[in-house]
Amino acid sequence: MDVALFEKIVREVSLHRSLREFKLVGSGEPAIHPRFRELMEISARHSMPTVVYTNGSLLRRFPHREILSWGLDTIVVSVDGIDPDDYGRIRIGGDYASLRKAVMDFYKCRESSRRKSPIIEIRHVIMPDETVSQLLEFRGTWLGTADTVKFNRLEPATDQYEFEDPSRPKCRGIRREMGIWWDGTAPLCPGYWRDFLGNVRDSTISELWRHSRLEHMRQCHERRDFADVQVCLKCRKGC
């Protein structure tokens, strides 16, 4: 994403003070953006409640005190694998010990600075062969160097089930968040990224958030009538 587009998004979103989180996340590592430092300075200037997802690169590429100066709310560190061996197998070329040290050093830096933020959150995707006892041990290990540990379920790459579920609950995603890709494209909803509302280069975020197609989808969920939104019946991620 180019810096001008990022600043346009931040400027517009900052007008909505009810905003809970501004997340930097996606199919890749945010911290390797060649102008990431500028993006963070823009976010800090507008006092955005920002959450950055990282595989740990953020903590290794930038001085810890500089990261603290950006005023981030939360840093979510993805840890793949339950132990060093699993981590090395899943994250090819990764070094579990190096990641642990980076998180620990940043935690100590934050504590010595007498700051409560950013919150350091460890996020782990549960693999099929991992046991409850392993997950509890993982949680206990990382809580010594982080504020919280959370888990996600492993999901197939596809965003659709093979079967329809007519008893689906009302979708929360279409009422609480909107995604924006690197090129400004806004997907229809958090659970379906193959159809689009438009582009923030051509529309305001408010216009896209109140787009007639998205409003229609919300109304269908309120009525629990999915006849006109068939894609919702097979959605994995929208509930």
Short mmCIF file of C-alpha atoms in Angstrom, two decimals, residues 24-26 28-32 36 51-62 67 72 74-80 87 91 99 102-103 106 119-123:
data_model
loop_
_atom_site.label_atom_id
_atom_site.label_comp_id
_atom_site.label_asym_id
_atom_site.label_seq_id
_atom_site.Cartn_x
_atom_site.Cartn_y
_atom_site.Cartn_z
CA LEU A 24 -2.70 -3.92 10.19
CA VAL A 25 -2.86 -7.53 9.09
CA GLY A 26 -3.05 -9.58 5.93
CA GLY A 28 2.17 -11.10 4.69
CA GLU A 29 4.29 -9.37 7.33
CA PRO A 30 3.34 -5.68 7.78
CA ALA A 31 6.76 -4.73 9.21
CA ILE A 32 8.61 -5.50 5.96
CA PHE A 36 6.60 1.04 7.58
CA VAL A 51 -3.17 -3.24 16.32
CA VAL A 52 -0.22 -4.68 14.39
CA TYR A 53 0.04 -8.39 13.60
CA THR A 54 3.58 -9.68 13.18
CA ASN A 55 5.55 -12.92 12.97
CA GLY A 56 8.14 -11.22 15.15
CA SER A 57 9.87 -9.26 12.39
CA LEU A 58 8.51 -6.01 13.82
CA LEU A 59 10.45 -6.55 17.06
CA ARG A 60 13.66 -7.36 15.22
CA ARG A 61 13.59 -4.66 12.53
CA PHE A 62 12.97 -1.60 14.69
CA ILE A 67 8.07 1.05 18.59
CA LEU A 72 0.28 1.19 19.43
CA THR A 74 -1.61 -4.03 20.74
CA ILE A 75 1.09 -6.10 19.06
CA VAL A 76 -0.11 -9.57 18.10
CA VAL A 77 2.77 -12.01 17.63
CA SER A 78 1.95 -15.13 15.61
CA VAL A 79 3.72 -18.21 16.94
CA ASP A 80 3.40 -21.25 14.67
CA TYR A 87 8.11 -24.04 14.86
CA ARG A 91 7.94 -21.68 9.81
CA LEU A 99 11.51 -15.06 18.49
CA ALA A 102 12.73 -10.65 20.77
CA VAL A 103 9.39 -10.80 22.58
CA PHE A 106 10.50 -5.93 24.08
CA ILE A 119 -0.39 -5.02 24.96
CA ILE A 120 1.70 -7.99 23.84
CA GLU A 121 -0.55 -10.79 22.62
CA ILE A 122 0.67 -14.21 21.50
CA ARG A 123 -1.55 -15.84 18.88
#
